[in-house]
Coordinates of C-alpha atoms in Angstrom, one line a residue:
X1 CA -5.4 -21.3 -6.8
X2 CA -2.6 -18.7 -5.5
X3 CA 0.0 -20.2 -3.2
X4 CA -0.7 -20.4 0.8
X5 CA 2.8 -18.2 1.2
X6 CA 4.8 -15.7 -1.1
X7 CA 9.0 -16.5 -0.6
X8 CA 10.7 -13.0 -0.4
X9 CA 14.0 -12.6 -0.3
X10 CA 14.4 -11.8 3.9
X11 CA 10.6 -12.9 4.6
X12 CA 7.8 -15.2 4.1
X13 CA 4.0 -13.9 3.9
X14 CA 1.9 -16.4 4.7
X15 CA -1.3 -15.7 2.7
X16 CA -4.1 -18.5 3.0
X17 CA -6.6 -16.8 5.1
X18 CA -6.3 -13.6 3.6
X19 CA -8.8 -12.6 0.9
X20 CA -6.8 -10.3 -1.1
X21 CA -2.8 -12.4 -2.3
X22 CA -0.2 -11.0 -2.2
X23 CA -0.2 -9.1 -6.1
X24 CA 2.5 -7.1 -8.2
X25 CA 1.0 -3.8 -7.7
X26 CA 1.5 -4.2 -4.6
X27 CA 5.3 -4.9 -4.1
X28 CA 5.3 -2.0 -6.5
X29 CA 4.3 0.4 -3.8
X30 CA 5.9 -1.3 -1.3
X31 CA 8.8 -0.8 -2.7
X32 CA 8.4 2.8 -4.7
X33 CA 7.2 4.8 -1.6
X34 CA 9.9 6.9 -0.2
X35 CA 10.5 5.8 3.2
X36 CA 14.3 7.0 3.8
X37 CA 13.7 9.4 6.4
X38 CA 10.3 7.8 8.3
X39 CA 10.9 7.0 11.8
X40 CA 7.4 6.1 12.6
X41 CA 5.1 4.6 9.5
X42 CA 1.1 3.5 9.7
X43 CA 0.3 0.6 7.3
X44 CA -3.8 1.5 6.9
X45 CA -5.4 -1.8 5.5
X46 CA -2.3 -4.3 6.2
X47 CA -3.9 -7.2 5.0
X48 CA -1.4 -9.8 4.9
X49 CA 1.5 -7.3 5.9
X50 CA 3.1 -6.9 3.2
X51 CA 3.6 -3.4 3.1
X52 CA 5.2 -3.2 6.5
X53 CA 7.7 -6.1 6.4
X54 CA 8.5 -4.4 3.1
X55 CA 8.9 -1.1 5.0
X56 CA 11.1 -2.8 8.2
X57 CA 13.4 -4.4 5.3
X58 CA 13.9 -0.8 3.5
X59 CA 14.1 1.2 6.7
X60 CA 15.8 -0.2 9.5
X61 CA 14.8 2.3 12.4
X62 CA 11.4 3.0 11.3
X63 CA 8.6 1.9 13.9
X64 CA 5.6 0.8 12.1
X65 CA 2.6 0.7 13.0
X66 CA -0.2 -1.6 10.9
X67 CA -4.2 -1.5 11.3
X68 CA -6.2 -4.6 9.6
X69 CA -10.0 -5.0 10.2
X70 CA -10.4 -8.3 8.9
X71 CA -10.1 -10.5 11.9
X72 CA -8.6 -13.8 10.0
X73 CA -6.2 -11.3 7.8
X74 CA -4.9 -9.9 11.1
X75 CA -4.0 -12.8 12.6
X76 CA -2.4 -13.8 9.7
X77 CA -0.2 -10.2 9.6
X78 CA 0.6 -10.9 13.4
X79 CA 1.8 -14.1 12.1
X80 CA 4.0 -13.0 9.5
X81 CA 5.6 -9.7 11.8
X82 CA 6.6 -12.9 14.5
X83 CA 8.1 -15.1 11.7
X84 CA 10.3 -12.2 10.1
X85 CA 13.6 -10.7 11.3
X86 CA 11.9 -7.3 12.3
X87 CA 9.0 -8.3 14.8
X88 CA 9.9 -5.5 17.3
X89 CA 9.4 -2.9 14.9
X90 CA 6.1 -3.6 13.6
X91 CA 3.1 -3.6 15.8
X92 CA -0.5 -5.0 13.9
X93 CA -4.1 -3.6 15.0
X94 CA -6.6 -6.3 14.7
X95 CA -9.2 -3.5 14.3
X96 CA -10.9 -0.9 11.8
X97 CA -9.2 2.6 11.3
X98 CA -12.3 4.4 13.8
X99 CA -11.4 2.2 16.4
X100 CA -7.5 2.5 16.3
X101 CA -7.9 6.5 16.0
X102 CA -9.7 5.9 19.3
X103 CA -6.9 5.2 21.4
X104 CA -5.6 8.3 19.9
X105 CA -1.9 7.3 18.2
X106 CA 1.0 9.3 18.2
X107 CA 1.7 10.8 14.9
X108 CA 3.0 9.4 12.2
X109 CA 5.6 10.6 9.4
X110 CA 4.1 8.6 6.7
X111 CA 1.1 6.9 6.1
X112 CA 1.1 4.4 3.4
X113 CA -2.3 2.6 2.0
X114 CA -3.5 -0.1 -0.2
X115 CA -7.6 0.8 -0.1
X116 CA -10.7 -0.9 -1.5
X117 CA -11.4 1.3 -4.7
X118 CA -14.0 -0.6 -7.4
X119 CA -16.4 1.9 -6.1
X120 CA -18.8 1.0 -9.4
X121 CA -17.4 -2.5 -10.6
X122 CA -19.6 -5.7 -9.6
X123 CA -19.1 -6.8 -6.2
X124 CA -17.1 -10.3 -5.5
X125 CA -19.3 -12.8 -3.8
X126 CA -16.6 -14.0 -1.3
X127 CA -17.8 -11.3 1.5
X128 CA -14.3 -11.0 2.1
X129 CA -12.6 -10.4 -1.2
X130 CA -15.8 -8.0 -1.2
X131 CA -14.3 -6.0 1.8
X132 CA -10.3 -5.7 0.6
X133 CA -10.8 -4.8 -2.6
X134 CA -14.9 -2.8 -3.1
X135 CA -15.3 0.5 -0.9
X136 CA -18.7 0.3 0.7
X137 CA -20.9 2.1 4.0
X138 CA -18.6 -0.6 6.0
X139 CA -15.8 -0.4 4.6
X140 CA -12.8 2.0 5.2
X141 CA -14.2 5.4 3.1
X142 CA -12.0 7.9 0.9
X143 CA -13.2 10.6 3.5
X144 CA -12.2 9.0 6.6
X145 CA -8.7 8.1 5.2
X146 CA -8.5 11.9 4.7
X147 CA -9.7 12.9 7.7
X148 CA -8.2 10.6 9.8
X149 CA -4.2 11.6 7.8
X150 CA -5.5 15.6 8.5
X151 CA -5.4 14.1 12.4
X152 CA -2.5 12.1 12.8
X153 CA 0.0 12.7 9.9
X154 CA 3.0 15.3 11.0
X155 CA 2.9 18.8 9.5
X156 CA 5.8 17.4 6.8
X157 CA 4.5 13.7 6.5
X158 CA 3.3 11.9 3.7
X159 CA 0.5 9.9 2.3
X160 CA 1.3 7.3 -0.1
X161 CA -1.4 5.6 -1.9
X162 CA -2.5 2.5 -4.6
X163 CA -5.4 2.9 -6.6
X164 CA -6.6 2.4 -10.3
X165 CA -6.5 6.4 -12.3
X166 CA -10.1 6.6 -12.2
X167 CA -10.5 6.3 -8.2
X168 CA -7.1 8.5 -7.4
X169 CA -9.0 11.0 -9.2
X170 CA -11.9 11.0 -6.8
X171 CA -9.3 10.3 -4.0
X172 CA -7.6 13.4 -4.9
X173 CA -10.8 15.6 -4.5
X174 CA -11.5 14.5 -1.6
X175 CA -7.8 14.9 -0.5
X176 CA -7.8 18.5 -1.4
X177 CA -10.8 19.3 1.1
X178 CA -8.6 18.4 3.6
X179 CA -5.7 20.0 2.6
X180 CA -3.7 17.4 0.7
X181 CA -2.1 17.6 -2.6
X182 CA -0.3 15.5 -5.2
X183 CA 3.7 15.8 -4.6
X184 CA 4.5 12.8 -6.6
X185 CA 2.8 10.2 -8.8
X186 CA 3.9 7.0 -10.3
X187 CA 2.0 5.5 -13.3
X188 CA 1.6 1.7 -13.4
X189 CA 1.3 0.3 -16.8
X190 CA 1.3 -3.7 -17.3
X191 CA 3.2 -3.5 -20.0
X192 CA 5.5 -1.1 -21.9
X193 CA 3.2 1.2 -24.1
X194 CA -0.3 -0.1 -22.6
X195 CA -2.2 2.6 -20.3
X196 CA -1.5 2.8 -16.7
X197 CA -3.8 0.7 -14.3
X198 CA -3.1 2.0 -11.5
X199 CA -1.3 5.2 -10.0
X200 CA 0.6 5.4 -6.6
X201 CA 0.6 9.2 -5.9
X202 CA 2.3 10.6 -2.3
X203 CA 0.3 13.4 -1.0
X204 CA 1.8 16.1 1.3
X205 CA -0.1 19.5 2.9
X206 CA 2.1 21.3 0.6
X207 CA 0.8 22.6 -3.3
X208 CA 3.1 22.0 -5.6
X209 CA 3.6 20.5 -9.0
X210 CA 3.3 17.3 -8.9
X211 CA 6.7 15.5 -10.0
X212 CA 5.1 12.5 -12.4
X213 CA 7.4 9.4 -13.5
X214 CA 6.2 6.1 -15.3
X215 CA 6.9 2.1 -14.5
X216 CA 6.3 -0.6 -17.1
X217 CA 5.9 -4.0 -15.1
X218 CA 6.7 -5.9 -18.4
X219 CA 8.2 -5.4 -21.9
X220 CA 6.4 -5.0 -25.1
X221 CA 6.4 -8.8 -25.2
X222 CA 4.9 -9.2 -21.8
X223 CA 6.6 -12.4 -21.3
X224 CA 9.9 -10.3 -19.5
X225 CA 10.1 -7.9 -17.0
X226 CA 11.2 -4.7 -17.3
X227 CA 15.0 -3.7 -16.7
X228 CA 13.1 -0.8 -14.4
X229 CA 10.6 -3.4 -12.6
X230 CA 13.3 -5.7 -11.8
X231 CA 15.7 -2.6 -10.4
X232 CA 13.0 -2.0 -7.8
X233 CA 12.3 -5.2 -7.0
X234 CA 15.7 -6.8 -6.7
X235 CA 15.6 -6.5 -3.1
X236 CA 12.6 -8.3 -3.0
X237 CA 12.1 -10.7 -5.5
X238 CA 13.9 -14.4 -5.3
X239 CA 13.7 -14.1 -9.2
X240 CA 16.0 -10.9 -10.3

């Protein structure tokens, strides 16, 4: 069983009612994106929060901005924003991304995202786990992320986002239509010398070659992290 709460180095997240733990991929975006010159941020998918008490750490005038549709994983983000040293920078949404683009935001600067993306893997029983990690007719769609970052992402904003290679590809289709291309994409592997799992690619209105780096979570032996891993998680981790 994963741990009720995951000890950071400047905050706790709290993660029992939460379907989808706190994982390494994760942390890996949270920390990877480039936030340095964000003032406001939109955390689509927040979960437990992660992602923007990792973005109030990094950034220290940044005004965030987090949207959660699961009602018990909300509650438990709200939680975590009042426990940590930041919660008057970070505002949580107890609400689906329709129904937040309804009271019509200002802009943001960047957009970062962790989606549901086993569009074709079997579906979890646990309706919840279902909902953070599969994409489905209720759930929060590869088109209305686009559409709703065409609306409410500044002209030079970006769009930084976690999936597995297969479903970036289809993300990045669908990303094109509405005008967003690959700037910069990160490769996820678990290990030194396996394939990646997963890519985190930022996405900005303006075509270009995409600028494409690598991470290695663990050594060959995959019993030691990474000099690189630990780098970008020393902020973070209580560990490195």
């Amino acid at each position: 069983m994963a741990n009720s709460y995951f000890q950071f180095k400047q905050f706790r997240v709290e993660q029992g009612q939460c379907a989808m733990k706190v994982c390494t991929d994760a942390c890996v975006l949270g920390a990877a994106a480039n936030l340095s010159e964000s003032t406001r941020l939109l955390d689509i998918g927040t979960g437990t929060g992660l992602l923007a008490l990792m973005a109030a750490q990094r950034n220290h005038s940044v005004q965030i901005e987090a949207v959660e549709l699961d009602e018990s994983a909300a509650a438990q983000a709200i939680g975590n924003v009042a426990a940590s040293p930041w919660p008057e920078r970070i505002k949580v949404h107890g609400s689906s991304l329709a129904q937040f683009a309804s009271t019509q935001p200002e802009p943001f600067d960047y957009i970062i995202c962790n989606p549901p993306f086993f569009r074709h893997s079997l579906r979890s029983p646990d309706a919840a786990r279902t909902t953070a990690r599969h994409t489905a007719a209720d759930t929060l769609s590869f088109e209305e992320l686009t559409a709703f970052t065409a609306q409410y992402l500044t002209p030079a904003g970006q769009l930084t986002v976690l999936l597995p290679p297969p479903e970036m590809h289809h993300l990045e289709q669908k990303a094109a239509l509405g005008g967003f291309f690959p700037s910069i994409q990160l490769h996820l592997h678990h290990r030194l010398g396996s394939r990646a799992n997963r890519h985190i690619t930022t996405f900005t209105r303006t075509p270009e070659a995409t600028k494409n780096y690598s991470l290695a979570i663990y050594t060959e032996a995959e019993a030691t992290y990474s000099p690189e891993f630990k780098a970008l998680l020393r902020d973070f981790y209580l560990a490195f």
